[in-house]
Amino acid sequence: MADTQPKEKPVQKEKAPAKEEKEDDKKGKKEKKRAVGKKLPAVPESVLKSRKRRDLAKAARLNVALKKRAEYNKKRKEIFKRAEKYVKEYHSLERDEIRLARQARNRGNYYIPGEARLAFVMRIRGINQVAPKVRKVLQLFRLKQINNGVFIKLNKATINMLRICEPYVTWGYPNLKSVRELVYKRGFAKFRGQRIPITSNAIIEKKLSKCNIICIEDLIHEIFTVGDKFKYASNFLWPFKLNTPTGGWRKKTNHYVEGGDFGNREDKINELLRRMV
């Protein structure tokens, strides 16, 4: 008997994925065409050159800033080293004075310290009835106003000048503390004929770098020790403008040893400066 059962139809393969792939290819080609059609416009050569110049200038500025920073750090370390050296020197001088005084006392003698080399001179009287010679000396000392003060190196010439103008000035031998307080609190620089405050070490270095003075501690050391460059250090400072002493003057027309104010006070000038700074 013949097989009457119906034959199974062969399963047809799905063609959907193939169609989807073709559609994706078409879409990709269309997008590529659109992208080609929408290219960015070419940048002008002048713009590219200006960008390059700007980048080069920025790199140069950065390089200069880094160099300045390195120099500043190096200079700062040098300043700290000098300050430490000066502190050791001051302590050594103080210990030597104490040691010599103790040795003299143990032997039943008196210790007489060396003659002072530094003086601080201050004007205490005005210009009324001032002799021409006295006025000239005060002008040479740069003491043009009352309560003006300057540091002076003591030698034969300056001592003779002080004798001429003695009734108009008071002076003495300042210690390290007085010198430091005057420079830090009342110090002004003479720069291009102008009176400017000492706000940074750069001002000192710009004016006194040839004298190997690059910071305020160098300036104080040069003045206090009366070094080789004392003249330049002293002239760099504008004459100090001080206040009238608290409690006022005693009697300006009398000498200090007579209960007055003018003349040499020696170490007592430090006490007066505390009342005037």
PDB file of C-alpha atoms in Angstrom:
ATOM      1  CA  MET A   1       0.000   0.000   0.000  1.00  0.00           C
ATOM      2  CA  ALA A   2       1.209   3.349  -0.850  1.00  0.00           C
ATOM      3  CA  ASP A   3       2.209   5.689   1.986  1.00  0.00           C
ATOM      4  CA  THR A   4      -0.733   8.029   2.340  1.00  0.00           C
ATOM      5  CA  GLN A   5       0.844  10.227   5.079  1.00  0.00           C
ATOM      6  CA  PRO A   6       1.546  13.811   3.957  1.00  0.00           C
ATOM      7  CA  LYS A   7       5.166  14.752   3.544  1.00  0.00           C
ATOM      8  CA  GLU A   8       6.592  17.409   5.910  1.00  0.00           C
ATOM      9  CA  LYS A   9       7.434  20.657   4.240  1.00  0.00           C
ATOM     10  CA  PRO A  10      11.098  21.757   4.540  1.00  0.00           C
ATOM     11  CA  VAL A  11      11.670  24.563   7.100  1.00  0.00           C
ATOM     12  CA  GLN A  12      12.579  27.821   5.406  1.00  0.00           C
ATOM     13  CA  LYS A  13      15.480  29.826   6.824  1.00  0.00           C
ATOM     14  CA  GLU A  14      14.747  33.265   8.222  1.00  0.00           C
ATOM     15  CA  LYS A  15      16.022  36.042   6.007  1.00  0.00           C
ATOM     16  CA  ALA A  16      15.329  38.885   8.449  1.00  0.00           C
ATOM     17  CA  PRO A  17      18.878  39.180   9.848  1.00  0.00           C
ATOM     18  CA  ALA A  18      20.336  39.487   6.374  1.00  0.00           C
ATOM     19  CA  LYS A  19      17.950  42.269   5.554  1.00  0.00           C
ATOM     20  CA  GLU A  20      18.796  44.049   8.820  1.00  0.00           C
ATOM     21  CA  GLU A  21      22.520  43.824   8.054  1.00  0.00           C
ATOM     22  CA  LYS A  22      21.940  45.321   4.621  1.00  0.00           C
ATOM     23  CA  GLU A  23      19.910  48.131   6.140  1.00  0.00           C
ATOM     24  CA  ASP A  24      22.660  48.804   8.716  1.00  0.00           C
ATOM     25  CA  ASP A  25      25.270  48.935   5.950  1.00  0.00           C
ATOM     26  CA  LYS A  26      23.157  51.390   4.038  1.00  0.00           C
ATOM     27  CA  LYS A  27      22.705  53.555   7.133  1.00  0.00           C
ATOM     28  CA  GLY A  28      26.469  53.450   7.843  1.00  0.00           C
ATOM     29  CA  LYS A  29      27.251  54.535   4.276  1.00  0.00           C
ATOM     30  CA  LYS A  30      24.745  57.368   4.531  1.00  0.00           C
ATOM     31  CA  GLU A  31      26.257  58.546   7.840  1.00  0.00           C
ATOM     32  CA  LYS A  32      29.757  58.452   6.333  1.00  0.00           C
ATOM     33  CA  LYS A  33      28.552  60.519   3.407  1.00  0.00           C
ATOM     34  CA  ARG A  34      26.978  63.009   5.787  1.00  0.00           C
ATOM     35  CA  ALA A  35      30.189  63.173   7.849  1.00  0.00           C
ATOM     36  CA  VAL A  36      32.233  63.772   4.718  1.00  0.00           C
ATOM     37  CA  GLY A  37      29.849  66.492   3.724  1.00  0.00           C
ATOM     38  CA  LYS A  38      30.062  68.161   7.194  1.00  0.00           C
ATOM     39  CA  LYS A  39      33.886  68.534   7.541  1.00  0.00           C
ATOM     40  CA  LEU A  40      35.175  71.290   9.853  1.00  0.00           C
ATOM     41  CA  PRO A  41      36.388  74.371   8.029  1.00  0.00           C
ATOM     42  CA  ALA A  42      40.180  74.737   7.701  1.00  0.00           C
ATOM     43  CA  VAL A  43      41.864  76.929  10.393  1.00  0.00           C
ATOM     44  CA  PRO A  44      43.568  80.007   8.915  1.00  0.00           C
ATOM     45  CA  GLU A  45      47.350  79.994   9.006  1.00  0.00           C
ATOM     46  CA  SER A  46      47.453  83.320  10.887  1.00  0.00           C
ATOM     47  CA  VAL A  47      45.403  81.791  13.721  1.00  0.00           C
ATOM     48  CA  LEU A  48      47.736  78.800  13.919  1.00  0.00           C
ATOM     49  CA  LYS A  49      50.763  81.105  14.051  1.00  0.00           C
ATOM     50  CA  SER A  50      49.226  83.239  16.795  1.00  0.00           C
ATOM     51  CA  ARG A  51      48.467  80.095  18.814  1.00  0.00           C
ATOM     52  CA  LYS A  52      52.033  78.932  18.412  1.00  0.00           C
ATOM     53  CA  ARG A  53      53.389  82.322  19.483  1.00  0.00           C
ATOM     54  CA  ARG A  54      51.074  82.340  22.486  1.00  0.00           C
ATOM     55  CA  ASP A  55      52.201  78.872  23.553  1.00  0.00           C
ATOM     56  CA  LEU A  56      55.864  79.822  23.159  1.00  0.00           C
ATOM     57  CA  ALA A  57      55.373  83.020  25.181  1.00  0.00           C
ATOM     58  CA  LYS A  58      53.589  81.099  27.930  1.00  0.00           C
ATOM     59  CA  ALA A  59      56.417  78.547  28.096  1.00  0.00           C
ATOM     60  CA  ALA A  60      59.002  81.364  28.221  1.00  0.00           C
ATOM     61  CA  ARG A  61      57.142  83.130  31.059  1.00  0.00           C
ATOM     62  CA  LEU A  62      56.914  79.884  32.989  1.00  0.00           C
ATOM     63  CA  ASN A  63      60.646  79.287  32.519  1.00  0.00           C
ATOM     64  CA  VAL A  64      61.483  82.802  33.739  1.00  0.00           C
ATOM     65  CA  ALA A  65      59.195  82.391  36.761  1.00  0.00           C
ATOM     66  CA  LEU A  66      60.856  79.092  37.686  1.00  0.00           C
ATOM     67  CA  LYS A  67      64.317  80.671  37.401  1.00  0.00           C
ATOM     68  CA  LYS A  68      63.280  83.622  39.575  1.00  0.00           C
ATOM     69  CA  ARG A  69      61.837  81.273  42.162  1.00  0.00           C
ATOM     70  CA  ALA A  70      65.044  79.236  42.251  1.00  0.00           C
ATOM     71  CA  GLU A  71      67.147  82.415  42.630  1.00  0.00           C
ATOM     72  CA  TYR A  72      64.853  83.675  45.400  1.00  0.00           C
ATOM     73  CA  ASN A  73      65.135  80.411  47.344  1.00  0.00           C
ATOM     74  CA  LYS A  74      68.912  80.409  46.928  1.00  0.00           C
ATOM     75  CA  LYS A  75      69.165  84.019  48.106  1.00  0.00           C
ATOM     76  CA  ARG A  76      66.872  83.318  51.055  1.00  0.00           C
ATOM     77  CA  LYS A  77      69.128  80.490  52.226  1.00  0.00           C
ATOM     78  CA  GLU A  78      72.157  82.781  51.924  1.00  0.00           C
ATOM     79  CA  ILE A  79      70.419  85.470  54.017  1.00  0.00           C
ATOM     80  CA  PHE A  80      69.584  82.954  56.759  1.00  0.00           C
ATOM     81  CA  LYS A  81      73.200  81.753  56.815  1.00  0.00           C
ATOM     82  CA  ARG A  82      74.488  85.313  57.162  1.00  0.00           C
ATOM     83  CA  ALA A  83      72.018  86.095  59.951  1.00  0.00           C
ATOM     84  CA  GLU A  84      73.125  83.007  61.882  1.00  0.00           C
ATOM     85  CA  LYS A  85      76.772  83.985  61.423  1.00  0.00           C
ATOM     86  CA  TYR A  86      76.095  87.509  62.734  1.00  0.00           C
ATOM     87  CA  VAL A  87      74.236  86.190  65.786  1.00  0.00           C
ATOM     88  CA  LYS A  88      77.213  83.984  66.639  1.00  0.00           C
ATOM     89  CA  GLU A  89      79.565  86.938  66.177  1.00  0.00           C
ATOM     90  CA  TYR A  90      77.502  89.198  68.469  1.00  0.00           C
ATOM     91  CA  HIS A  91      77.331  86.505  71.156  1.00  0.00           C
ATOM     92  CA  SER A  92      81.079  85.954  70.874  1.00  0.00           C
ATOM     93  CA  LEU A  93      81.777  89.684  71.342  1.00  0.00           C
ATOM     94  CA  GLU A  94      79.480  89.808  74.362  1.00  0.00           C
ATOM     95  CA  ARG A  95      81.106  86.749  75.950  1.00  0.00           C
ATOM     96  CA  ASP A  96      84.572  88.206  75.374  1.00  0.00           C
ATOM     97  CA  GLU A  97      83.585  91.423  77.175  1.00  0.00           C
ATOM     98  CA  ILE A  98      82.218  89.439  80.131  1.00  0.00           C
ATOM     99  CA  ARG A  99      85.296  87.213  80.259  1.00  0.00           C
ATOM    100  CA  LEU A 100      87.743  90.130  80.204  1.00  0.00           C
ATOM    101  CA  ALA A 101      85.798  91.999  82.907  1.00  0.00           C
ATOM    102  CA  ARG A 102      85.739  88.879  85.103  1.00  0.00           C
ATOM    103  CA  GLN A 103      89.471  88.306  84.672  1.00  0.00           C
ATOM    104  CA  ALA A 104      90.238  91.919  85.616  1.00  0.00           C
ATOM    105  CA  ARG A 105      87.973  91.715  88.674  1.00  0.00           C
ATOM    106  CA  ASN A 106      89.599  88.478  89.858  1.00  0.00           C
ATOM    107  CA  ARG A 107      93.009  90.142  89.668  1.00  0.00           C
ATOM    108  CA  GLY A 108      91.818  93.210  91.554  1.00  0.00           C
ATOM    109  CA  ASN A 109      91.880  95.440  88.463  1.00  0.00           C
ATOM    110  CA  TYR A 110      89.306  97.342  86.449  1.00  0.00           C
ATOM    111  CA  TYR A 111      88.392  96.432  82.879  1.00  0.00           C
ATOM    112  CA  ILE A 112      88.197  99.420  80.557  1.00  0.00           C
ATOM    113  CA  PRO A 113      86.500  98.558  77.235  1.00  0.00           C
ATOM    114  CA  GLY A 114      87.899  99.876  73.977  1.00  0.00           C
ATOM    115  CA  GLU A 115      86.963 103.300  72.672  1.00  0.00           C
ATOM    116  CA  ALA A 116      83.639 103.448  70.890  1.00  0.00           C
ATOM    117  CA  ARG A 117      83.769 103.702  67.114  1.00  0.00           C
ATOM    118  CA  LEU A 118      80.067 104.301  66.481  1.00  0.00           C
ATOM    119  CA  ALA A 119      77.962 107.252  67.626  1.00  0.00           C
ATOM    120  CA  PHE A 120      74.345 108.222  67.165  1.00  0.00           C
ATOM    121  CA  VAL A 121      73.970 111.996  66.879  1.00  0.00           C
ATOM    122  CA  MET A 122      70.612 113.722  67.265  1.00  0.00           C
ATOM    123  CA  ARG A 123      69.641 117.366  66.835  1.00  0.00           C
ATOM    124  CA  ILE A 124      67.661 118.865  69.722  1.00  0.00           C
ATOM    125  CA  ARG A 125      67.550 122.617  68.924  1.00  0.00           C
ATOM    126  CA  GLY A 126      66.275 124.751  66.047  1.00  0.00           C
ATOM    127  CA  ILE A 127      67.920 127.245  63.704  1.00  0.00           C
ATOM    128  CA  ASN A 128      67.409 130.488  65.630  1.00  0.00           C
ATOM    129  CA  GLN A 129      70.653 132.418  66.135  1.00  0.00           C
ATOM    130  CA  VAL A 130      72.805 129.605  64.747  1.00  0.00           C
ATOM    131  CA  ALA A 131      76.332 130.583  63.710  1.00  0.00           C
ATOM    132  CA  PRO A 132      77.244 129.867  60.061  1.00  0.00           C
ATOM    133  CA  LYS A 133      79.970 127.409  61.048  1.00  0.00           C
ATOM    134  CA  VAL A 134      77.590 125.450  63.298  1.00  0.00           C
ATOM    135  CA  ARG A 135      74.935 125.481  60.579  1.00  0.00           C
ATOM    136  CA  LYS A 136      77.435 124.069  58.095  1.00  0.00           C
ATOM    137  CA  VAL A 137      78.422 121.247  60.459  1.00  0.00           C
ATOM    138  CA  LEU A 138      74.767 120.358  61.044  1.00  0.00           C
ATOM    139  CA  GLN A 139      74.272 120.360  57.287  1.00  0.00           C
ATOM    140  CA  LEU A 140      77.234 118.004  56.824  1.00  0.00           C
ATOM    141  CA  PHE A 141      75.755 115.694  59.450  1.00  0.00           C
ATOM    142  CA  ARG A 142      72.407 115.862  57.542  1.00  0.00           C
ATOM    143  CA  LEU A 143      70.655 117.098  60.693  1.00  0.00           C
ATOM    144  CA  LYS A 144      68.212 119.580  59.155  1.00  0.00           C
ATOM    145  CA  GLN A 145      65.314 119.218  61.608  1.00  0.00           C
ATOM    146  CA  ILE A 146      64.796 118.841  65.344  1.00  0.00           C
ATOM    147  CA  ASN A 147      64.842 115.192  66.500  1.00  0.00           C
ATOM    148  CA  ASN A 148      66.682 114.078  63.364  1.00  0.00           C
ATOM    149  CA  GLY A 149      69.376 111.471  64.033  1.00  0.00           C
ATOM    150  CA  VAL A 150      72.204 109.787  62.126  1.00  0.00           C
ATOM    151  CA  PHE A 151      74.912 107.184  62.687  1.00  0.00           C
ATOM    152  CA  ILE A 152      78.448 108.589  62.589  1.00  0.00           C
ATOM    153  CA  LYS A 153      81.856 106.939  62.595  1.00  0.00           C
ATOM    154  CA  LEU A 154      83.927 108.398  65.422  1.00  0.00           C
ATOM    155  CA  ASN A 155      87.367 109.682  64.463  1.00  0.00           C
ATOM    156  CA  LYS A 156      89.373 112.831  65.049  1.00  0.00           C
ATOM    157  CA  ALA A 157      87.535 114.825  62.371  1.00  0.00           C
ATOM    158  CA  THR A 158      84.001 113.898  63.454  1.00  0.00           C
ATOM    159  CA  ILE A 159      84.805 114.481  67.152  1.00  0.00           C
ATOM    160  CA  ASN A 160      86.039 118.003  66.313  1.00  0.00           C
ATOM    161  CA  MET A 161      82.854 118.625  64.322  1.00  0.00           C
ATOM    162  CA  LEU A 162      80.760 117.429  67.268  1.00  0.00           C
ATOM    163  CA  ARG A 163      82.546 119.899  69.540  1.00  0.00           C
ATOM    164  CA  ILE A 164      81.591 122.744  67.190  1.00  0.00           C
ATOM    165  CA  CYS A 165      77.876 121.910  67.127  1.00  0.00           C
ATOM    166  CA  GLU A 166      77.660 120.395  70.635  1.00  0.00           C
ATOM    167  CA  PRO A 167      75.083 122.873  72.080  1.00  0.00           C
ATOM    168  CA  TYR A 168      72.623 121.845  69.352  1.00  0.00           C
ATOM    169  CA  VAL A 169      72.983 118.046  69.464  1.00  0.00           C
ATOM    170  CA  THR A 170      73.052 115.152  71.880  1.00  0.00           C
ATOM    171  CA  TRP A 171      74.954 111.993  71.102  1.00  0.00           C
ATOM    172  CA  GLY A 172      76.221 108.741  72.530  1.00  0.00           C
ATOM    173  CA  TYR A 173      77.239 105.170  71.844  1.00  0.00           C
ATOM    174  CA  PRO A 174      74.304 102.970  70.736  1.00  0.00           C
ATOM    175  CA  ASN A 175      74.245  99.251  71.481  1.00  0.00           C
ATOM    176  CA  LEU A 176      73.095  96.485  69.139  1.00  0.00           C
ATOM    177  CA  LYS A 177      69.508  96.611  70.370  1.00  0.00           C
ATOM    178  CA  SER A 178      69.263 100.354  69.681  1.00  0.00           C
ATOM    179  CA  VAL A 179      70.751 100.019  66.196  1.00  0.00           C
ATOM    180  CA  ARG A 180      68.372  97.182  65.332  1.00  0.00           C
ATOM    181  CA  GLU A 181      65.300  99.012  66.658  1.00  0.00           C
ATOM    182  CA  LEU A 182      66.186 102.195  64.786  1.00  0.00           C
ATOM    183  CA  VAL A 183      66.675 100.404  61.469  1.00  0.00           C
ATOM    184  CA  TYR A 184      63.642  98.144  61.782  1.00  0.00           C
ATOM    185  CA  LYS A 185      61.181 100.661  63.250  1.00  0.00           C
ATOM    186  CA  ARG A 186      62.366 104.018  61.886  1.00  0.00           C
ATOM    187  CA  GLY A 187      64.560 103.046  58.946  1.00  0.00           C
ATOM    188  CA  PHE A 188      63.918 104.694  55.568  1.00  0.00           C
ATOM    189  CA  ALA A 189      66.115 104.428  52.493  1.00  0.00           C
ATOM    190  CA  LYS A 190      67.425 107.228  50.318  1.00  0.00           C
ATOM    191  CA  PHE A 191      66.692 106.040  46.785  1.00  0.00           C
ATOM    192  CA  ARG A 192      67.000 108.408  43.811  1.00  0.00           C
ATOM    193  CA  GLY A 193      66.721 111.388  46.124  1.00  0.00           C
ATOM    194  CA  GLN A 194      63.492 110.139  47.691  1.00  0.00           C
ATOM    195  CA  ARG A 195      62.643 108.848  51.168  1.00  0.00           C
ATOM    196  CA  ILE A 196      61.150 105.380  50.793  1.00  0.00           C
ATOM    197  CA  PRO A 197      60.353 102.755  53.469  1.00  0.00           C
ATOM    198  CA  ILE A 198      62.541  99.643  53.611  1.00  0.00           C
ATOM    199  CA  THR A 199      59.807  97.117  52.816  1.00  0.00           C
ATOM    200  CA  SER A 200      62.019  94.354  51.408  1.00  0.00           C
ATOM    201  CA  ASN A 201      65.617  93.251  51.042  1.00  0.00           C
ATOM    202  CA  ALA A 202      65.381  93.928  47.296  1.00  0.00           C
ATOM    203  CA  ILE A 203      65.686  97.689  47.938  1.00  0.00           C
ATOM    204  CA  ILE A 204      68.884  97.173  49.929  1.00  0.00           C
ATOM    205  CA  GLU A 205      70.330  94.733  47.408  1.00  0.00           C
ATOM    206  CA  LYS A 206      69.600  97.030  44.478  1.00  0.00           C
ATOM    207  CA  LYS A 207      71.500  99.900  46.090  1.00  0.00           C
ATOM    208  CA  LEU A 208      74.252  98.163  48.114  1.00  0.00           C
ATOM    209  CA  SER A 209      74.901  94.857  46.327  1.00  0.00           C
ATOM    210  CA  LYS A 210      78.307  96.204  45.222  1.00  0.00           C
ATOM    211  CA  CYS A 211      79.214  96.496  48.918  1.00  0.00           C
ATOM    212  CA  ASN A 212      78.147  92.875  49.567  1.00  0.00           C
ATOM    213  CA  ILE A 213      75.123  94.111  51.540  1.00  0.00           C
ATOM    214  CA  ILE A 214      72.010  92.267  50.358  1.00  0.00           C
ATOM    215  CA  CYS A 215      69.674  92.262  53.378  1.00  0.00           C
ATOM    216  CA  ILE A 216      68.731  94.308  56.413  1.00  0.00           C
ATOM    217  CA  GLU A 217      70.863  92.165  58.743  1.00  0.00           C
ATOM    218  CA  ASP A 218      73.903  92.938  56.565  1.00  0.00           C
ATOM    219  CA  LEU A 219      73.055  96.628  56.913  1.00  0.00           C
ATOM    220  CA  ILE A 220      72.759  96.406  60.714  1.00  0.00           C
ATOM    221  CA  HIS A 221      76.020  94.447  60.952  1.00  0.00           C
ATOM    222  CA  GLU A 222      77.907  96.936  58.785  1.00  0.00           C
ATOM    223  CA  ILE A 223      76.692  99.881  60.892  1.00  0.00           C
ATOM    224  CA  PHE A 224      77.175  98.291  64.315  1.00  0.00           C
ATOM    225  CA  THR A 225      80.671  96.967  63.565  1.00  0.00           C
ATOM    226  CA  VAL A 226      81.655 100.129  61.599  1.00  0.00           C
ATOM    227  CA  GLY A 227      82.895  98.055  58.671  1.00  0.00           C
ATOM    228  CA  ASP A 228      84.773  99.106  55.551  1.00  0.00           C
ATOM    229  CA  LYS A 229      81.517 100.032  53.767  1.00  0.00           C
ATOM    230  CA  PHE A 230      80.072 102.001  56.699  1.00  0.00           C
ATOM    231  CA  LYS A 231      79.995 105.213  54.673  1.00  0.00           C
ATOM    232  CA  TYR A 232      77.741 103.689  51.997  1.00  0.00           C
ATOM    233  CA  ALA A 233      75.520 101.942  54.553  1.00  0.00           C
ATOM    234  CA  SER A 234      75.047 105.123  56.592  1.00  0.00           C
ATOM    235  CA  ASN A 235      74.362 107.312  53.555  1.00  0.00           C
ATOM    236  CA  PHE A 236      71.852 104.752  52.270  1.00  0.00           C
ATOM    237  CA  LEU A 237      69.693 105.430  55.344  1.00  0.00           C
ATOM    238  CA  TRP A 238      67.640 108.606  55.387  1.00  0.00           C
ATOM    239  CA  PRO A 239      68.197 110.608  58.613  1.00  0.00           C
ATOM    240  CA  PHE A 240      65.971 109.120  61.304  1.00  0.00           C
ATOM    241  CA  LYS A 241      62.913 111.151  62.288  1.00  0.00           C
ATOM    242  CA  LEU A 242      62.226 110.463  65.959  1.00  0.00           C
ATOM    243  CA  ASN A 243      59.492 111.506  68.373  1.00  0.00           C
ATOM    244  CA  THR A 244      59.983 113.883  71.261  1.00  0.00           C
ATOM    245  CA  PRO A 245      60.959 111.711  74.254  1.00  0.00           C
ATOM    246  CA  THR A 246      58.142 110.651  76.541  1.00  0.00           C
ATOM    247  CA  GLY A 247      58.238 112.976  79.531  1.00  0.00           C
ATOM    248  CA  GLY A 248      59.908 115.710  77.474  1.00  0.00           C
ATOM    249  CA  TRP A 249      63.407 117.178  77.625  1.00  0.00           C
ATOM    250  CA  ARG A 250      64.987 118.364  80.861  1.00  0.00           C
ATOM    251  CA  LYS A 251      66.761 121.551  79.778  1.00  0.00           C
ATOM    252  CA  LYS A 252      68.136 121.880  76.261  1.00  0.00           C
ATOM    253  CA  THR A 253      70.368 124.844  77.097  1.00  0.00           C
ATOM    254  CA  ASN A 254      72.400 122.903  79.687  1.00  0.00           C
ATOM    255  CA  HIS A 255      74.931 120.135  79.180  1.00  0.00           C
ATOM    256  CA  TYR A 256      73.930 116.590  80.053  1.00  0.00           C
ATOM    257  CA  VAL A 257      76.420 116.399  82.923  1.00  0.00           C
ATOM    258  CA  GLU A 258      74.841 119.568  84.367  1.00  0.00           C
ATOM    259  CA  GLY A 259      71.349 118.108  84.329  1.00  0.00           C
ATOM    260  CA  GLY A 260      70.578 119.288  80.809  1.00  0.00           C
ATOM    261  CA  ASP A 261      70.251 117.560  77.455  1.00  0.00           C
ATOM    262  CA  PHE A 262      72.962 118.480  74.930  1.00  0.00           C
ATOM    263  CA  GLY A 263      76.379 116.874  74.697  1.00  0.00           C
ATOM    264  CA  ASN A 264      77.782 113.371  75.038  1.00  0.00           C
ATOM    265  CA  ARG A 265      75.619 110.875  76.936  1.00  0.00           C
ATOM    266  CA  GLU A 266      77.857 107.852  76.217  1.00  0.00           C
ATOM    267  CA  ASP A 267      75.813 104.678  76.937  1.00  0.00           C
ATOM    268  CA  LYS A 268      72.847 106.660  78.291  1.00  0.00           C
ATOM    269  CA  ILE A 269      71.835 107.435  74.702  1.00  0.00           C
ATOM    270  CA  ASN A 270      70.205 103.985  74.608  1.00  0.00           C
ATOM    271  CA  GLU A 271      67.802 104.932  77.387  1.00  0.00           C
ATOM    272  CA  LEU A 272      66.858 108.112  75.513  1.00  0.00           C
ATOM    273  CA  LEU A 273      66.291 106.212  72.269  1.00  0.00           C
ATOM    274  CA  ARG A 274      63.861 103.832  74.012  1.00  0.00           C
ATOM    275  CA  ARG A 275      61.707 106.881  74.801  1.00  0.00           C
ATOM    276  CA  MET A 276      61.896 108.292  71.273  1.00  0.00           C
ATOM    277  CA  VAL A 277      61.616 105.334  68.867  1.00  0.00           C
TER     278      VAL A 277
END
